[in-house]
């Protein structure tokens, strides 16, 4: 009797590198989490499909941590990214490889990633998209914190100054020091009001602080792509 073929699932390539003579070792993002699999005959048709930002239908085989790709087909609409949108997509991929545990299902992260790629391809403003993705990723992994209440449960005061205690949340402070956030900026972030003065730049600083501890002190390579010559 023939066994039932393993179910396929939607996936995106996060990273791929050569493996042995003709294969590739590929990190995929799926609704079931980040999966690593060997893609054989990577120089053929499958290899041309297995590139970032292409929506794929992939059949994974094997029960160990390292799977094998049985079948791979493109599905739906792929996101064609250029310039800073391409750099942004590579940044998202690196974030997911660094932060997402292997084989830990996060279907909401997968959906938000797919939606963010389409928004990048449509040419929507990059910074709000990146901040929203960072925030959703941290929250889904259990690292989130409130933006309209401090770590004591008190409402954020518009005229207050706050610092981030990464493991606890926002703490009000009364002495000026580097790296603080204004209450007005935090309240604007909580409403995703990016028209508020300083909100976007403050959100970038806040997400960098929040992500740094989970990145283990190693810088993100993709951030260097945004440094203008």
PDB file of C-alpha atoms in Angstrom:
ATOM      1  CA  UNK A   1       0.000   0.000   0.000  1.00  0.00           C
ATOM      2  CA  UNK A   2       1.226   3.485  -0.788  1.00  0.00           C
ATOM      3  CA  UNK A   3       1.452   5.839   2.141  1.00  0.00           C
ATOM      4  CA  UNK A   4      -0.422   9.123   2.159  1.00  0.00           C
ATOM      5  CA  UNK A   5       1.862  11.895   0.904  1.00  0.00           C
ATOM      6  CA  UNK A   6       2.785  14.461   3.568  1.00  0.00           C
ATOM      7  CA  UNK A   7       0.679  17.600   3.509  1.00  0.00           C
ATOM      8  CA  UNK A   8       2.118  20.665   1.848  1.00  0.00           C
ATOM      9  CA  UNK A   9       2.030  24.127   3.357  1.00  0.00           C
ATOM     10  CA  UNK A  10       2.527  27.731   2.419  1.00  0.00           C
ATOM     11  CA  UNK A  11       6.071  28.988   2.868  1.00  0.00           C
ATOM     12  CA  UNK A  12       8.550  31.756   2.113  1.00  0.00           C
ATOM     13  CA  UNK A  13      12.316  31.375   1.797  1.00  0.00           C
ATOM     14  CA  UNK A  14      14.146  33.337   4.488  1.00  0.00           C
ATOM     15  CA  UNK A  15      17.672  32.268   3.596  1.00  0.00           C
ATOM     16  CA  UNK A  16      19.406  29.749   1.362  1.00  0.00           C
ATOM     17  CA  UNK A  17      22.975  28.576   1.079  1.00  0.00           C
ATOM     18  CA  UNK A  18      24.822  25.928  -0.917  1.00  0.00           C
ATOM     19  CA  UNK A  19      24.885  22.486   0.661  1.00  0.00           C
ATOM     20  CA  UNK A  20      27.056  19.667  -0.608  1.00  0.00           C
ATOM     21  CA  UNK A  21      27.493  19.479  -4.376  1.00  0.00           C
ATOM     22  CA  UNK A  22      24.108  20.299  -5.884  1.00  0.00           C
ATOM     23  CA  UNK A  23      21.802  20.932  -2.923  1.00  0.00           C
ATOM     24  CA  UNK A  24      20.843  23.955  -0.851  1.00  0.00           C
ATOM     25  CA  UNK A  25      20.127  24.338   2.847  1.00  0.00           C
ATOM     26  CA  UNK A  26      17.046  26.539   3.096  1.00  0.00           C
ATOM     27  CA  UNK A  27      15.358  28.288   6.020  1.00  0.00           C
ATOM     28  CA  UNK A  28      11.613  28.577   5.352  1.00  0.00           C
ATOM     29  CA  UNK A  29       8.951  30.598   7.154  1.00  0.00           C
ATOM     30  CA  UNK A  30       5.668  28.665   7.375  1.00  0.00           C
ATOM     31  CA  UNK A  31       2.527  29.005   9.533  1.00  0.00           C
ATOM     32  CA  UNK A  32       4.022  26.121  11.537  1.00  0.00           C
ATOM     33  CA  UNK A  33       7.148  28.123  12.282  1.00  0.00           C
ATOM     34  CA  UNK A  34      10.654  28.354  10.887  1.00  0.00           C
ATOM     35  CA  UNK A  35      11.714  25.124   9.188  1.00  0.00           C
ATOM     36  CA  UNK A  36      15.114  24.162   7.806  1.00  0.00           C
ATOM     37  CA  UNK A  37      15.177  21.765   4.876  1.00  0.00           C
ATOM     38  CA  UNK A  38      17.488  20.367   2.235  1.00  0.00           C
ATOM     39  CA  UNK A  39      16.518  21.271  -1.330  1.00  0.00           C
ATOM     40  CA  UNK A  40      18.052  18.778  -3.727  1.00  0.00           C
ATOM     41  CA  UNK A  41      18.970  19.659  -7.323  1.00  0.00           C
ATOM     42  CA  UNK A  42      19.054  23.304  -6.279  1.00  0.00           C
ATOM     43  CA  UNK A  43      20.483  24.323  -9.646  1.00  0.00           C
ATOM     44  CA  UNK A  44      17.322  23.219 -11.439  1.00  0.00           C
ATOM     45  CA  UNK A  45      13.808  24.681 -11.586  1.00  0.00           C
ATOM     46  CA  UNK A  46      13.227  24.279  -7.851  1.00  0.00           C
ATOM     47  CA  UNK A  47      16.341  26.315  -7.148  1.00  0.00           C
ATOM     48  CA  UNK A  48      15.100  29.219  -9.244  1.00  0.00           C
ATOM     49  CA  UNK A  49      11.798  29.200  -7.336  1.00  0.00           C
ATOM     50  CA  UNK A  50      13.417  28.943  -3.898  1.00  0.00           C
ATOM     51  CA  UNK A  51      14.255  32.616  -3.544  1.00  0.00           C
ATOM     52  CA  UNK A  52      13.070  35.176  -0.999  1.00  0.00           C
ATOM     53  CA  UNK A  53       9.682  36.922  -1.218  1.00  0.00           C
ATOM     54  CA  UNK A  54       8.091  34.265  -3.460  1.00  0.00           C
ATOM     55  CA  UNK A  55       4.935  32.655  -2.051  1.00  0.00           C
ATOM     56  CA  UNK A  56       5.460  28.888  -2.228  1.00  0.00           C
ATOM     57  CA  UNK A  57       3.554  25.696  -1.643  1.00  0.00           C
ATOM     58  CA  UNK A  58       6.095  23.261  -0.169  1.00  0.00           C
ATOM     59  CA  UNK A  59       5.922  19.611   0.789  1.00  0.00           C
ATOM     60  CA  UNK A  60       8.267  18.860   3.682  1.00  0.00           C
ATOM     61  CA  UNK A  61       9.384  15.319   4.406  1.00  0.00           C
ATOM     62  CA  UNK A  62      11.063  13.902   7.477  1.00  0.00           C
ATOM     63  CA  UNK A  63      10.458  14.110  11.220  1.00  0.00           C
ATOM     64  CA  UNK A  64      13.825  15.428  12.371  1.00  0.00           C
ATOM     65  CA  UNK A  65      14.864  19.071  12.689  1.00  0.00           C
ATOM     66  CA  UNK A  66      16.367  18.983   9.201  1.00  0.00           C
ATOM     67  CA  UNK A  67      13.604  18.240   6.665  1.00  0.00           C
ATOM     68  CA  UNK A  68      13.747  17.437   2.978  1.00  0.00           C
ATOM     69  CA  UNK A  69      11.822  19.359   0.350  1.00  0.00           C
ATOM     70  CA  UNK A  70       9.650  16.917  -1.565  1.00  0.00           C
ATOM     71  CA  UNK A  71       7.790  19.301  -3.852  1.00  0.00           C
ATOM     72  CA  UNK A  72       7.916  23.051  -4.317  1.00  0.00           C
ATOM     73  CA  UNK A  73       5.643  25.289  -6.400  1.00  0.00           C
ATOM     74  CA  UNK A  74       4.981  29.016  -6.542  1.00  0.00           C
ATOM     75  CA  UNK A  75       1.484  30.155  -5.611  1.00  0.00           C
ATOM     76  CA  UNK A  76      -0.428  33.410  -5.715  1.00  0.00           C
ATOM     77  CA  UNK A  77       1.337  36.717  -6.126  1.00  0.00           C
ATOM     78  CA  UNK A  78       5.021  37.161  -5.399  1.00  0.00           C
ATOM     79  CA  UNK A  79       6.379  40.398  -4.003  1.00  0.00           C
ATOM     80  CA  UNK A  80       8.887  42.109  -6.306  1.00  0.00           C
ATOM     81  CA  UNK A  81      11.038  44.334  -4.149  1.00  0.00           C
ATOM     82  CA  UNK A  82      13.625  46.889  -5.230  1.00  0.00           C
ATOM     83  CA  UNK A  83      15.895  49.413  -3.544  1.00  0.00           C
ATOM     84  CA  UNK A  84      15.079  50.198   0.089  1.00  0.00           C
ATOM     85  CA  UNK A  85      11.990  47.955  -0.068  1.00  0.00           C
ATOM     86  CA  UNK A  86      14.314  45.042  -0.922  1.00  0.00           C
ATOM     87  CA  UNK A  87      16.637  45.944   1.956  1.00  0.00           C
ATOM     88  CA  UNK A  88      13.575  46.096   4.236  1.00  0.00           C
ATOM     89  CA  UNK A  89      12.502  42.618   3.149  1.00  0.00           C
ATOM     90  CA  UNK A  90      15.996  41.246   3.839  1.00  0.00           C
ATOM     91  CA  UNK A  91      15.866  42.907   7.263  1.00  0.00           C
ATOM     92  CA  UNK A  92      12.567  41.157   8.061  1.00  0.00           C
ATOM     93  CA  UNK A  93      14.063  37.835   6.968  1.00  0.00           C
ATOM     94  CA  UNK A  94      17.113  38.267   9.175  1.00  0.00           C
ATOM     95  CA  UNK A  95      14.943  39.234  12.146  1.00  0.00           C
ATOM     96  CA  UNK A  96      12.880  36.075  11.733  1.00  0.00           C
ATOM     97  CA  UNK A  97      15.938  33.829  11.418  1.00  0.00           C
ATOM     98  CA  UNK A  98      17.479  35.365  14.541  1.00  0.00           C
ATOM     99  CA  UNK A  99      14.379  35.558  16.744  1.00  0.00           C
ATOM    100  CA  UNK A 100      11.932  32.859  15.674  1.00  0.00           C
ATOM    101  CA  UNK A 101      12.577  29.478  17.345  1.00  0.00           C
ATOM    102  CA  UNK A 102      12.700  26.511  14.987  1.00  0.00           C
ATOM    103  CA  UNK A 103       9.435  24.596  14.546  1.00  0.00           C
ATOM    104  CA  UNK A 104       7.521  26.901  16.903  1.00  0.00           C
ATOM    105  CA  UNK A 105       4.180  27.718  15.202  1.00  0.00           C
ATOM    106  CA  UNK A 106       3.361  31.418  14.852  1.00  0.00           C
ATOM    107  CA  UNK A 107       0.634  31.649  12.173  1.00  0.00           C
ATOM    108  CA  UNK A 108      -0.053  35.328  12.985  1.00  0.00           C
ATOM    109  CA  UNK A 109       3.604  36.172  12.289  1.00  0.00           C
ATOM    110  CA  UNK A 110       3.385  34.340   8.955  1.00  0.00           C
ATOM    111  CA  UNK A 111       0.231  36.246   7.952  1.00  0.00           C
ATOM    112  CA  UNK A 112       1.689  39.602   8.971  1.00  0.00           C
ATOM    113  CA  UNK A 113       4.916  38.853   7.094  1.00  0.00           C
ATOM    114  CA  UNK A 114       2.999  38.030   3.895  1.00  0.00           C
ATOM    115  CA  UNK A 115       0.924  41.217   4.238  1.00  0.00           C
ATOM    116  CA  UNK A 116       4.045  43.323   4.908  1.00  0.00           C
ATOM    117  CA  UNK A 117       5.777  41.987   1.784  1.00  0.00           C
ATOM    118  CA  UNK A 118       2.791  42.977  -0.352  1.00  0.00           C
ATOM    119  CA  UNK A 119       2.720  46.436   1.242  1.00  0.00           C
ATOM    120  CA  UNK A 120       6.453  46.871   0.556  1.00  0.00           C
ATOM    121  CA  UNK A 121       5.923  45.815  -3.066  1.00  0.00           C
ATOM    122  CA  UNK A 122       3.130  48.395  -3.369  1.00  0.00           C
ATOM    123  CA  UNK A 123       5.566  51.131  -2.377  1.00  0.00           C
ATOM    124  CA  UNK A 124       3.943  52.057   0.930  1.00  0.00           C
ATOM    125  CA  UNK A 125       6.108  54.053   3.406  1.00  0.00           C
ATOM    126  CA  UNK A 126       8.769  51.763   4.832  1.00  0.00           C
ATOM    127  CA  UNK A 127       9.217  52.983   8.400  1.00  0.00           C
ATOM    128  CA  UNK A 128       5.632  52.421   9.640  1.00  0.00           C
ATOM    129  CA  UNK A 129       5.622  48.948   8.054  1.00  0.00           C
ATOM    130  CA  UNK A 130       8.916  47.974   9.715  1.00  0.00           C
ATOM    131  CA  UNK A 131       7.919  49.317  13.131  1.00  0.00           C
ATOM    132  CA  UNK A 132       4.569  47.512  12.977  1.00  0.00           C
ATOM    133  CA  UNK A 133       6.254  44.237  12.020  1.00  0.00           C
ATOM    134  CA  UNK A 134       8.863  44.518  14.785  1.00  0.00           C
ATOM    135  CA  UNK A 135       6.164  45.259  17.343  1.00  0.00           C
ATOM    136  CA  UNK A 136       3.920  42.397  16.242  1.00  0.00           C
ATOM    137  CA  UNK A 137       6.845  39.970  16.200  1.00  0.00           C
ATOM    138  CA  UNK A 138       7.949  40.900  19.723  1.00  0.00           C
ATOM    139  CA  UNK A 139       4.381  40.674  20.982  1.00  0.00           C
ATOM    140  CA  UNK A 140       3.724  37.299  19.365  1.00  0.00           C
ATOM    141  CA  UNK A 141       6.935  35.882  20.841  1.00  0.00           C
ATOM    142  CA  UNK A 142       5.867  37.025  24.304  1.00  0.00           C
ATOM    143  CA  UNK A 143       8.281  39.953  24.552  1.00  0.00           C
ATOM    144  CA  UNK A 144       5.714  42.742  24.135  1.00  0.00           C
ATOM    145  CA  UNK A 145       4.848  45.503  26.589  1.00  0.00           C
ATOM    146  CA  UNK A 146       2.205  48.195  26.936  1.00  0.00           C
ATOM    147  CA  UNK A 147       2.562  51.572  25.258  1.00  0.00           C
ATOM    148  CA  UNK A 148      -0.265  53.393  27.042  1.00  0.00           C
ATOM    149  CA  UNK A 149       0.503  52.174  30.589  1.00  0.00           C
ATOM    150  CA  UNK A 150       3.774  52.059  32.477  1.00  0.00           C
ATOM    151  CA  UNK A 151       5.176  48.990  34.249  1.00  0.00           C
ATOM    152  CA  UNK A 152       3.185  49.909  37.378  1.00  0.00           C
ATOM    153  CA  UNK A 153      -0.083  50.005  35.433  1.00  0.00           C
ATOM    154  CA  UNK A 154      -0.296  53.795  35.532  1.00  0.00           C
ATOM    155  CA  UNK A 155      -1.440  55.543  32.337  1.00  0.00           C
ATOM    156  CA  UNK A 156       1.364  57.078  30.288  1.00  0.00           C
ATOM    157  CA  UNK A 157       1.403  60.820  30.960  1.00  0.00           C
ATOM    158  CA  UNK A 158       1.739  63.007  27.881  1.00  0.00           C
ATOM    159  CA  UNK A 159       4.177  65.294  29.722  1.00  0.00           C
ATOM    160  CA  UNK A 160       6.160  62.420  31.266  1.00  0.00           C
ATOM    161  CA  UNK A 161       9.545  60.955  30.381  1.00  0.00           C
ATOM    162  CA  UNK A 162      10.057  57.197  30.243  1.00  0.00           C
ATOM    163  CA  UNK A 163      12.753  54.587  29.821  1.00  0.00           C
ATOM    164  CA  UNK A 164      12.334  51.001  28.691  1.00  0.00           C
ATOM    165  CA  UNK A 165      12.981  48.215  31.160  1.00  0.00           C
ATOM    166  CA  UNK A 166      13.096  45.408  28.601  1.00  0.00           C
ATOM    167  CA  UNK A 167      11.800  42.657  30.875  1.00  0.00           C
ATOM    168  CA  UNK A 168       9.091  44.755  32.496  1.00  0.00           C
ATOM    169  CA  UNK A 169       7.920  47.687  30.374  1.00  0.00           C
ATOM    170  CA  UNK A 170       8.086  51.461  30.456  1.00  0.00           C
ATOM    171  CA  UNK A 171       9.192  53.220  33.628  1.00  0.00           C
ATOM    172  CA  UNK A 172       8.600  56.894  34.352  1.00  0.00           C
ATOM    173  CA  UNK A 173      11.714  58.841  35.289  1.00  0.00           C
ATOM    174  CA  UNK A 174      12.190  62.386  36.516  1.00  0.00           C
ATOM    175  CA  UNK A 175      15.847  63.043  35.712  1.00  0.00           C
ATOM    176  CA  UNK A 176      17.053  63.560  32.160  1.00  0.00           C
ATOM    177  CA  UNK A 177      19.241  60.760  30.822  1.00  0.00           C
ATOM    178  CA  UNK A 178      20.113  59.300  27.400  1.00  0.00           C
ATOM    179  CA  UNK A 179      17.613  57.149  25.575  1.00  0.00           C
ATOM    180  CA  UNK A 180      14.381  58.437  27.114  1.00  0.00           C
ATOM    181  CA  UNK A 181      10.978  58.607  25.439  1.00  0.00           C
ATOM    182  CA  UNK A 182       8.413  61.377  25.747  1.00  0.00           C
ATOM    183  CA  UNK A 183       4.925  60.445  26.829  1.00  0.00           C
ATOM    184  CA  UNK A 184       3.461  62.137  23.768  1.00  0.00           C
ATOM    185  CA  UNK A 185       5.620  59.924  21.518  1.00  0.00           C
ATOM    186  CA  UNK A 186       4.563  56.740  23.295  1.00  0.00           C
ATOM    187  CA  UNK A 187       0.879  57.653  23.148  1.00  0.00           C
ATOM    188  CA  UNK A 188       1.202  58.381  19.429  1.00  0.00           C
ATOM    189  CA  UNK A 189       2.862  54.984  18.935  1.00  0.00           C
ATOM    190  CA  UNK A 190       0.033  53.253  20.803  1.00  0.00           C
ATOM    191  CA  UNK A 191      -2.402  54.731  18.263  1.00  0.00           C
ATOM    192  CA  UNK A 192      -0.024  54.190  15.295  1.00  0.00           C
ATOM    193  CA  UNK A 193      -0.298  57.955  14.711  1.00  0.00           C
ATOM    194  CA  UNK A 194       2.832  58.453  12.637  1.00  0.00           C
ATOM    195  CA  UNK A 195       1.921  62.051  11.810  1.00  0.00           C
ATOM    196  CA  UNK A 196       2.752  63.052  15.399  1.00  0.00           C
ATOM    197  CA  UNK A 197       6.112  64.887  15.638  1.00  0.00           C
ATOM    198  CA  UNK A 198       8.927  62.547  16.603  1.00  0.00           C
ATOM    199  CA  UNK A 199       6.758  59.418  16.779  1.00  0.00           C
ATOM    200  CA  UNK A 200       8.456  57.462  13.993  1.00  0.00           C
ATOM    201  CA  UNK A 201      12.021  58.211  15.075  1.00  0.00           C
ATOM    202  CA  UNK A 202      11.117  57.418  18.699  1.00  0.00           C
ATOM    203  CA  UNK A 203       9.504  54.152  17.597  1.00  0.00           C
ATOM    204  CA  UNK A 204      12.709  53.189  15.774  1.00  0.00           C
ATOM    205  CA  UNK A 205      14.768  53.832  18.917  1.00  0.00           C
ATOM    206  CA  UNK A 206      12.282  51.956  21.097  1.00  0.00           C
ATOM    207  CA  UNK A 207      12.241  48.897  18.851  1.00  0.00           C
ATOM    208  CA  UNK A 208      16.048  48.855  18.693  1.00  0.00           C
ATOM    209  CA  UNK A 209      16.210  48.861  22.474  1.00  0.00           C
ATOM    210  CA  UNK A 210      13.527  46.179  22.744  1.00  0.00           C
ATOM    211  CA  UNK A 211      15.125  43.935  20.124  1.00  0.00           C
ATOM    212  CA  UNK A 212      18.747  44.321  21.260  1.00  0.00           C
ATOM    213  CA  UNK A 213      18.517  42.010  24.275  1.00  0.00           C
ATOM    214  CA  UNK A 214      16.916  39.240  22.206  1.00  0.00           C
ATOM    215  CA  UNK A 215      19.566  39.519  19.475  1.00  0.00           C
ATOM    216  CA  UNK A 216      22.285  38.597  21.939  1.00  0.00           C
ATOM    217  CA  UNK A 217      24.516  41.552  21.206  1.00  0.00           C
ATOM    218  CA  UNK A 218      25.217  40.500  17.606  1.00  0.00           C
ATOM    219  CA  UNK A 219      24.327  43.272  15.114  1.00  0.00           C
ATOM    220  CA  UNK A 220      21.944  42.634  12.235  1.00  0.00           C
ATOM    221  CA  UNK A 221      23.888  42.477   8.966  1.00  0.00           C
ATOM    222  CA  UNK A 222      20.925  43.761   6.957  1.00  0.00           C
ATOM    223  CA  UNK A 223      20.891  47.057   8.879  1.00  0.00           C
ATOM    224  CA  UNK A 224      24.157  47.956   7.172  1.00  0.00           C
ATOM    225  CA  UNK A 225      22.333  47.989   3.827  1.00  0.00           C
ATOM    226  CA  UNK A 226      20.499  51.138   4.934  1.00  0.00           C
ATOM    227  CA  UNK A 227      23.707  53.055   5.611  1.00  0.00           C
ATOM    228  CA  UNK A 228      24.089  55.470   2.729  1.00  0.00           C
ATOM    229  CA  UNK A 229      27.607  55.751   1.231  1.00  0.00           C
TER     230      UNK A 229
END
